[in-house]
Tab-separated table of C-alpha atoms in Angstrom:
chain	number	residue	atom	x	y	z
A	1	MET	CA	154.619	255.657	137.668
A	2	SER	CA	151.042	254.893	136.791
A	3	LEU	CA	149.434	252.241	138.769
A	4	ILE	CA	147.841	249.116	136.651
A	5	ILE	CA	145.134	247.414	139.358
A	6	ARG	CA	143.750	243.980	137.302
A	7	GLN	CA	141.091	242.262	137.752
A	8	PRO	CA	141.145	238.448	138.109
A	9	LYS	CA	138.368	237.200	134.583
A	10	LEU	CA	135.578	234.981	135.983
A	11	SER	CA	133.697	232.285	133.722
A	12	LEU	CA	130.678	232.220	133.174
A	13	GLU	CA	129.892	229.434	135.743
A	14	GLU	CA	131.308	231.697	138.371
A	15	LYS	CA	129.464	234.778	137.086
A	16	GLU	CA	126.163	232.659	137.459
A	17	ARG	CA	127.086	231.289	141.153
A	18	GLU	CA	127.702	234.723	142.655
A	19	ARG	CA	124.673	235.785	141.143
A	20	LEU	CA	122.417	233.015	142.232
A	21	ALA	CA	124.211	233.744	145.564
A	22	LYS	CA	123.058	237.237	145.323
A	23	GLY	CA	118.851	236.093	144.953
A	24	GLU	CA	119.000	238.272	141.223
A	25	SER	CA	116.642	237.057	139.044
A	26	GLY	CA	117.207	237.476	135.193
A	27	ILE	CA	116.583	235.364	132.211
A	28	LEU	CA	118.125	232.089	133.175
A	29	GLY	CA	116.101	232.577	137.056
A	30	LYS	CA	112.707	231.329	138.372
A	31	GLU	CA	110.886	234.105	135.967
A	32	GLY	CA	112.815	232.453	132.958
A	33	LEU	CA	112.527	229.211	133.646
A	34	LYS	CA	108.780	229.815	133.834
A	35	ALA	CA	108.496	232.099	130.893
A	36	GLY	CA	110.019	229.085	129.244
A	37	ILE	CA	108.173	226.657	130.068
A	38	GLU	CA	105.298	228.439	129.366
A	39	ALA	CA	106.552	228.811	126.327
A	40	GLY	CA	106.566	224.742	125.549
A	41	ASN	CA	110.563	225.434	125.516
A	42	ILE	CA	111.569	223.086	128.148
A	43	ASN	CA	109.380	219.927	129.277
A	44	ILE	CA	110.477	219.105	132.731
A	45	THR	CA	107.093	217.487	133.407
A	46	SER	CA	107.881	213.816	133.213
A	47	GLY	CA	111.147	211.932	134.674
A	48	GLU	CA	112.039	210.117	131.278
A	49	VAL	CA	116.104	210.172	130.784
A	50	PHE	CA	118.287	208.800	127.872
A	51	GLU	CA	120.771	206.864	128.906
A	52	ILE	CA	123.403	208.525	126.385
A	53	GLU	CA	126.225	206.909	128.234
A	54	GLU	CA	125.587	203.596	128.136
A	55	HIS	CA	125.381	202.992	124.704
A	56	ILE	CA	128.194	205.054	123.620
A	57	SER	CA	129.989	202.688	126.052
A	58	GLU	CA	128.386	199.431	123.916
A	59	ARG	CA	129.603	201.052	120.636
A	60	GLN	CA	133.017	201.885	122.711
A	61	ALA	CA	133.597	198.515	123.719
A	62	GLU	CA	132.472	196.659	120.153
A	63	VAL	CA	135.201	198.997	118.688
A	64	LEU	CA	137.934	198.400	121.126
A	65	ALA	CA	137.049	194.681	120.509
A	66	GLU	CA	137.433	195.087	116.890
A	67	PHE	CA	140.974	196.632	117.327
A	68	GLU	CA	141.965	194.451	119.699
A	69	ARG	CA	141.256	191.430	116.958
A	70	ARG	CA	143.038	193.105	114.181
A	71	LYS	CA	145.945	193.408	116.415
A	72	ARG	CA	145.984	189.373	117.645
A	73	ALA	CA	145.477	189.122	114.075
A	74	ARG	CA	148.665	190.720	112.626
A	75	GLN	CA	150.325	189.117	115.378
A	76	ILE	CA	148.788	185.639	114.158
A	77	ASN	CA	151.713	184.009	112.072
A	78	VAL	CA	150.150	181.712	109.379
A	79	SER	CA	151.729	179.661	106.790
A	80	THR	CA	153.157	180.813	103.387
A	81	ASP	CA	152.439	176.745	102.325
A	82	ASP	CA	149.060	177.074	100.775
A	83	SER	CA	148.429	173.526	101.515
A	84	GLU	CA	149.240	173.766	104.840
A	85	VAL	CA	146.430	176.670	104.776
A	86	LYS	CA	144.201	174.267	103.621
A	87	ALA	CA	144.641	172.130	105.809
A	88	CYS	CA	143.910	174.312	108.669
A	89	LEU	CA	140.611	175.618	107.012
A	90	ARG	CA	139.948	171.609	106.490
A	91	ALA	CA	140.506	170.997	110.325
A	92	LEU	CA	138.595	174.567	111.220
A	93	GLY	CA	135.990	173.169	109.083
A	94	GLU	CA	136.006	176.286	107.049
A	95	PRO	CA	135.594	175.695	103.126
A	96	ILE	CA	139.270	175.391	101.830
A	97	THR	CA	138.748	177.810	98.976
A	98	LEU	CA	136.120	180.405	98.062
A	99	PHE	CA	134.951	181.994	94.723
A	100	GLY	CA	137.854	183.780	93.210
A	101	GLU	CA	139.995	183.622	96.046
A	102	GLY	CA	144.244	183.034	95.337
A	103	PRO	CA	146.737	182.042	98.004
A	104	ALA	CA	146.899	185.687	99.740
A	105	GLU	CA	143.530	185.800	100.578
A	106	ARG	CA	142.939	182.216	101.519
A	107	ARG	CA	146.029	183.119	104.089
A	108	GLU	CA	144.258	186.505	105.358
A	109	ARG	CA	140.810	184.193	105.637
A	110	LEU	CA	142.375	182.279	108.019
A	111	ARG	CA	144.526	184.431	110.186
A	112	ASN	CA	141.136	186.567	110.650
A	113	ILE	CA	139.123	182.970	111.655
A	114	LEU	CA	142.426	181.965	113.788
A	115	SER	CA	142.059	185.901	115.363
A	116	VAL	CA	138.224	185.045	116.422
A	117	VAL	CA	138.704	181.395	117.284
A	118	GLY	CA	141.912	181.351	118.711
A	119	THR	CA	145.200	179.668	117.886
A	120	ASP	CA	144.537	177.121	120.652
A	121	ALA	CA	141.005	175.952	118.761
A	122	LEU	CA	143.686	174.620	115.886
A	123	LYS	CA	146.150	173.220	118.157
A	124	LYS	CA	143.375	171.408	119.961
A	125	THR	CA	142.166	169.779	116.255
A	126	LYS	CA	145.807	168.728	115.705
A	127	LYS	CA	145.584	166.891	119.047
A	128	ASP	CA	142.247	165.364	118.605
A	129	ASP	CA	143.572	164.225	114.822
A	130	GLU	CA	147.038	162.642	115.857
A	131	LYS	CA	145.269	161.170	118.752
A	132	SER	CA	142.309	159.884	116.514
A	133	LYS	CA	145.752	158.388	114.149
A	134	LYS	CA	147.724	156.960	117.531
A	135	SER	CA	144.452	154.950	118.503
A	136	LYS	CA	143.689	153.726	114.625
A	137	GLU	CA	147.546	152.376	114.505
A	138	GLU	CA	147.349	150.637	117.961
A	139	TYR	CA	144.301	149.130	116.815
A	140	GLN	CA	145.980	147.512	114.070
A	141	GLN	CA	149.029	146.330	116.052
A	142	THR	CA	149.325	142.548	116.559
A	143	TRP	CA	148.414	142.100	120.369
A	144	TYR	CA	148.229	138.913	122.564
A	145	HIS	CA	146.808	137.850	125.600
A	146	GLU	CA	146.484	135.156	127.440
A	147	GLY	CA	143.162	132.909	127.072
A	148	PRO	CA	142.219	129.929	128.949
A	149	ASN	CA	144.086	126.186	128.242
A	150	SER	CA	140.756	125.139	126.763
A	151	LEU	CA	141.325	127.636	123.969
A	152	LYS	CA	144.353	126.584	123.078
A	153	VAL	CA	143.476	122.748	122.358
A	154	ALA	CA	140.842	123.951	120.180
A	155	ARG	CA	143.125	126.093	118.336
A	156	LEU	CA	145.561	123.268	118.021
A	157	TRP	CA	142.483	120.943	116.966
A	158	ILE	CA	141.475	123.326	114.253
A	159	ALA	CA	144.776	123.191	113.274
A	160	ASN	CA	145.626	119.218	112.950
A	161	TYR	CA	142.132	119.930	111.046
A	162	SER	CA	143.052	122.527	108.496
A	163	LEU	CA	146.640	121.999	107.481
A	164	PRO	CA	146.225	118.592	105.765
A	165	ARG	CA	143.079	119.727	103.767
A	166	ALA	CA	145.296	123.430	103.025
A	167	MET	CA	148.134	121.560	101.434
A	168	LYS	CA	145.473	119.164	99.037
A	169	ARG	CA	143.656	122.823	98.146
A	170	LEU	CA	147.442	123.983	97.041
A	171	GLU	CA	148.638	120.890	95.611
A	172	GLU	CA	145.292	121.176	93.181
A	173	ALA	CA	145.701	124.847	93.132
A	174	ARG	CA	149.351	123.943	91.118
A	175	LEU	CA	147.962	120.912	89.399
A	176	HIS	CA	144.864	123.586	88.101
A	177	LYS	CA	147.934	125.902	87.064
A	178	GLU	CA	149.884	122.614	84.793
A	179	ILE	CA	146.573	122.997	82.678
A	180	PRO	CA	147.172	124.739	79.100
A	181	GLU	CA	145.747	128.490	79.465
A	182	THR	CA	143.418	127.580	76.569
A	183	THR	CA	141.627	124.573	78.155
A	184	ARG	CA	141.355	126.829	80.929
A	185	THR	CA	139.308	130.028	79.393
A	186	SER	CA	136.788	127.324	77.226
A	187	GLN	CA	136.244	125.927	80.702
A	188	MET	CA	135.144	129.378	82.082
A	189	GLN	CA	133.461	130.296	78.633
A	190	GLU	CA	131.149	127.202	79.124
A	191	LEU	CA	130.819	128.293	82.751
A	192	HIS	CA	129.453	131.738	82.217
A	193	LYS	CA	127.454	129.715	79.331
A	194	SER	CA	125.677	127.740	81.963
A	195	LEU	CA	125.470	130.766	84.538
A	196	ARG	CA	123.288	132.837	81.699
A	197	SER	CA	121.353	130.062	81.532
A	198	LEU	CA	120.295	130.002	84.615
A	199	ASN	CA	116.017	130.826	85.351
A	200	ASN	CA	113.858	130.195	88.363
A	201	PHE	CA	113.190	126.530	89.084
A	202	CYS	CA	110.646	126.721	92.310
A	203	SER	CA	109.414	129.466	94.353
A	204	GLN	CA	107.564	129.709	97.501
A	205	ILE	CA	106.393	132.328	100.080
A	206	GLY	CA	108.468	131.508	103.347
A	207	ASP	CA	106.559	134.053	106.156
A	208	ASP	CA	104.318	136.739	106.625
A	209	ARG	CA	107.340	138.516	107.714
A	210	PRO	CA	110.742	139.229	105.803
A	211	ILE	CA	112.872	136.578	105.614
A	212	SER	CA	116.370	137.153	106.821
A	213	TYR	CA	118.407	134.323	106.375
A	214	CYS	CA	118.767	131.320	104.119
A	215	HIS	CA	121.089	127.836	104.181
A	216	PHE	CA	121.357	124.916	101.718
A	217	SER	CA	122.114	121.439	104.133
A	218	PRO	CA	125.073	120.329	102.719
A	219	ASN	CA	123.525	117.472	99.789
A	220	SER	CA	121.432	120.909	98.940
A	221	LYS	CA	118.268	118.507	99.839
A	222	MET	CA	117.218	120.575	102.088
A	223	LEU	CA	116.444	124.823	102.617
A	224	ALA	CA	116.590	126.455	106.147
A	225	THR	CA	114.955	129.802	106.476
A	226	ALA	CA	115.085	132.598	109.015
A	227	CYS	CA	112.179	134.685	109.460
A	228	TRP	CA	111.557	138.356	111.622
A	229	SER	CA	108.384	136.364	112.901
A	230	GLY	CA	111.333	134.625	115.360
A	231	LEU	CA	110.418	131.350	113.609
A	232	CYS	CA	112.689	129.318	111.616
A	233	LYS	CA	111.738	126.734	108.634
A	234	LEU	CA	113.279	124.100	106.397
A	235	TRP	CA	111.702	123.332	103.145
A	236	SER	CA	112.943	120.651	100.832
A	237	VAL	CA	114.678	120.821	97.468
A	238	PRO	CA	113.688	121.510	94.593
A	239	ASP	CA	109.816	121.273	95.029
A	240	CYS	CA	109.745	123.847	98.012
A	241	ASN	CA	107.570	122.386	100.848
A	242	LEU	CA	107.602	122.597	104.163
A	243	LEU	CA	108.917	119.847	106.357
A	244	HIS	CA	109.631	121.339	109.552
A	245	THR	CA	108.391	125.074	111.821
A	246	LEU	CA	110.884	125.900	114.408
A	247	ARG	CA	109.700	127.599	117.372
A	248	GLY	CA	111.984	129.495	120.143
A	249	HIS	CA	113.066	132.765	118.919
A	250	ASN	CA	110.627	135.597	120.788
A	251	THR	CA	111.803	138.286	118.625
A	252	ASN	CA	113.775	138.669	114.842
A	253	VAL	CA	115.857	135.473	113.470
A	254	GLY	CA	118.845	136.817	111.868
A	255	ALA	CA	120.517	133.788	110.867
A	256	ASN	CA	120.644	130.323	110.645
A	257	CYS	CA	123.122	127.663	109.999
A	258	ILE	CA	122.602	123.880	108.960
A	259	HIS	CA	125.152	121.503	110.372
A	260	PRO	CA	128.000	120.450	107.780
A	261	ASN	CA	127.904	116.752	108.698
A	262	PRO	CA	125.024	114.953	108.727
A	263	LEU	CA	126.162	111.878	109.025
A	264	SER	CA	128.111	112.948	112.463
A	265	PRO	CA	127.684	110.673	115.664
A	266	TRP	CA	125.310	113.364	116.847
A	267	PRO	CA	123.163	113.580	114.099
A	268	LYS	CA	119.781	113.141	116.097
A	269	ASP	CA	121.022	115.916	118.692
A	270	VAL	CA	122.221	119.101	117.100
A	271	ASN	CA	121.121	119.638	112.783
A	272	LEU	CA	120.661	123.584	112.680
A	273	ALA	CA	122.099	126.632	114.990
A	274	SER	CA	119.947	130.122	115.063
A	275	CYS	CA	120.457	133.298	116.202
A	276	ALA	CA	118.229	136.440	117.126
A	277	ALA	CA	118.035	140.226	117.690
A	278	ASP	CA	117.826	139.976	121.624
A	279	GLY	CA	120.952	137.710	122.013
A	280	SER	CA	119.325	133.910	121.978
A	281	VAL	CA	121.319	131.432	120.227
A	282	LYS	CA	119.677	128.103	119.952
A	283	LEU	CA	120.607	124.619	118.462
A	284	TRP	CA	117.589	122.806	117.077
A	285	SER	CA	117.165	118.801	116.407
A	286	LEU	CA	115.403	117.732	113.205
A	287	ASP	CA	113.179	115.436	115.153
A	288	SER	CA	111.652	118.341	117.646
A	289	ASP	CA	110.168	121.610	117.008
A	290	GLU	CA	111.806	122.799	119.986
A	291	PRO	CA	115.528	123.798	120.511
A	292	VAL	CA	117.479	121.187	122.519
A	293	ALA	CA	119.438	123.763	123.984
A	294	ASP	CA	120.524	127.444	123.804
A	295	ILE	CA	123.672	129.039	124.199
A	296	GLU	CA	123.591	132.156	127.179
A	297	GLY	CA	126.107	134.814	127.439
A	298	HIS	CA	125.088	137.655	124.941
A	299	THR	CA	122.740	140.482	126.103
A	300	VAL	CA	122.629	142.076	122.267
A	301	ARG	CA	121.727	141.114	119.030
A	302	VAL	CA	123.485	138.370	117.694
A	303	ALA	CA	123.870	138.573	114.261
A	304	ARG	CA	125.684	135.755	112.774
A	305	VAL	CA	126.027	131.883	113.072
A	306	MET	CA	128.678	130.093	111.213
A	307	TRP	CA	129.333	125.950	111.580
A	308	HIS	CA	132.787	124.997	111.521
A	309	PRO	CA	133.326	122.209	108.364
A	310	SER	CA	134.289	120.074	110.815
A	311	GLY	CA	131.116	120.353	113.241
A	312	ARG	CA	132.523	120.258	116.359
A	313	PHE	CA	132.732	124.788	116.783
A	314	LEU	CA	129.809	126.913	116.198
A	315	GLY	CA	130.791	130.653	116.077
A	316	ASN	CA	129.067	134.025	116.048
A	317	PHE	CA	129.462	137.362	116.613
A	318	LYS	CA	127.048	140.632	118.306
A	319	ASN	CA	127.966	144.007	117.226
A	320	ARG	CA	131.387	143.301	115.871
A	321	ASP	CA	132.738	141.127	118.653
A	322	LEU	CA	133.550	137.475	117.660
A	323	GLN	CA	133.371	136.271	121.321
A	324	VAL	CA	132.172	132.341	121.542
A	325	GLY	CA	132.620	129.535	120.154
A	326	PHE	CA	131.189	126.341	121.285
A	327	SER	CA	132.456	123.110	121.105
A	328	TRP	CA	130.809	119.394	121.210
A	329	ALA	CA	133.055	116.500	122.438
A	330	ALA	CA	132.075	113.527	120.041
A	331	MET	CA	132.173	111.138	122.606
A	332	ASN	CA	130.103	112.106	125.902
A	333	GLN	CA	128.576	114.915	123.644
A	334	ASN	CA	129.169	117.778	126.755
A	335	GLN	CA	129.587	121.205	125.769
A	336	LYS	CA	132.207	123.647	126.347
A	337	ARG	CA	132.583	126.774	125.724
A	338	VAL	CA	136.014	128.502	123.746
A	339	TYR	CA	136.231	132.060	124.632
A	340	ASN	CA	138.178	133.898	122.014
A	341	LYS	CA	136.973	137.477	121.664
A	342	VAL	CA	138.526	139.908	118.619
A	343	ARG	CA	136.938	142.617	116.368
A	344	ALA	CA	135.230	141.221	113.458
A	345	LYS	CA	132.420	142.615	111.136
A	346	CYS	CA	131.385	139.202	110.133
A	347	ILE	CA	132.265	135.192	110.568
A	348	CYS	CA	132.803	132.404	108.463
A	349	PHE	CA	135.232	129.536	108.772
């Protein structure tokens, strides 16, 4: 019987450790290291290092992030309706279609966008759209609020003033409807002919600064102008002579309006109203160049003022808010404010 003894295999690393432990020198010893340095094959004179592991980690992170994005994109469900896909792209602020893009490519583009921004972005956009739509619907709904008793009295007075005149206008409209069509057509043609023949009658320089508004008196014999210089001027018609210069505003005058009834019981007290960019509203008389009254309560620009046809109420609005109606009592000439705040872009009675 033969006896076989096997020696365990040692790795090169273990052999090198044994050699170094015995203190042997060789090619890999100190002499070999010195020879390599002298030959220029080994450079250990500086401590410069290259962080390979960090760069590899960043690159790996980018690759992993891309794989995660693709994974999320595969899990996102996108509608097959092309119109809904376009609506989603529009909601995300993306172009609804690109050159040469079909429905399938459009769906894939939407899926890729959602994988980057997340599906919550689309939900948030839809929620904001629904909120704005709801607020718009609420804005268009009729709402009621409790106002002062003076507002009720003013509205009843305006209704009693307006309803008989509305009945008269309707009756005139019925009579006008009974006129033959040929007669109405000829009257319209005559009107157009006279309008085409209109020409400049006179001209006048109103102010050094731009003129923002002008308004004729009810008898068309006087014209009131509002200027950015803060002045209101009254001119005679048709010779355009300056009658009065009203000084009281310190900034741009937005509009003015002459009282509709010069034969009212108080013609010497209030003949004109004006408003300015600093929120001031002033009432003027033709007997004085200074305002007879100031309407307070406006902190921002007042854009327009307008008298009610009766001359009893003055309406004005600021920044789309029709806020104050100014009432003049015919007997004692005391002023009362009638508050009626609504949203408006202009004012007209």
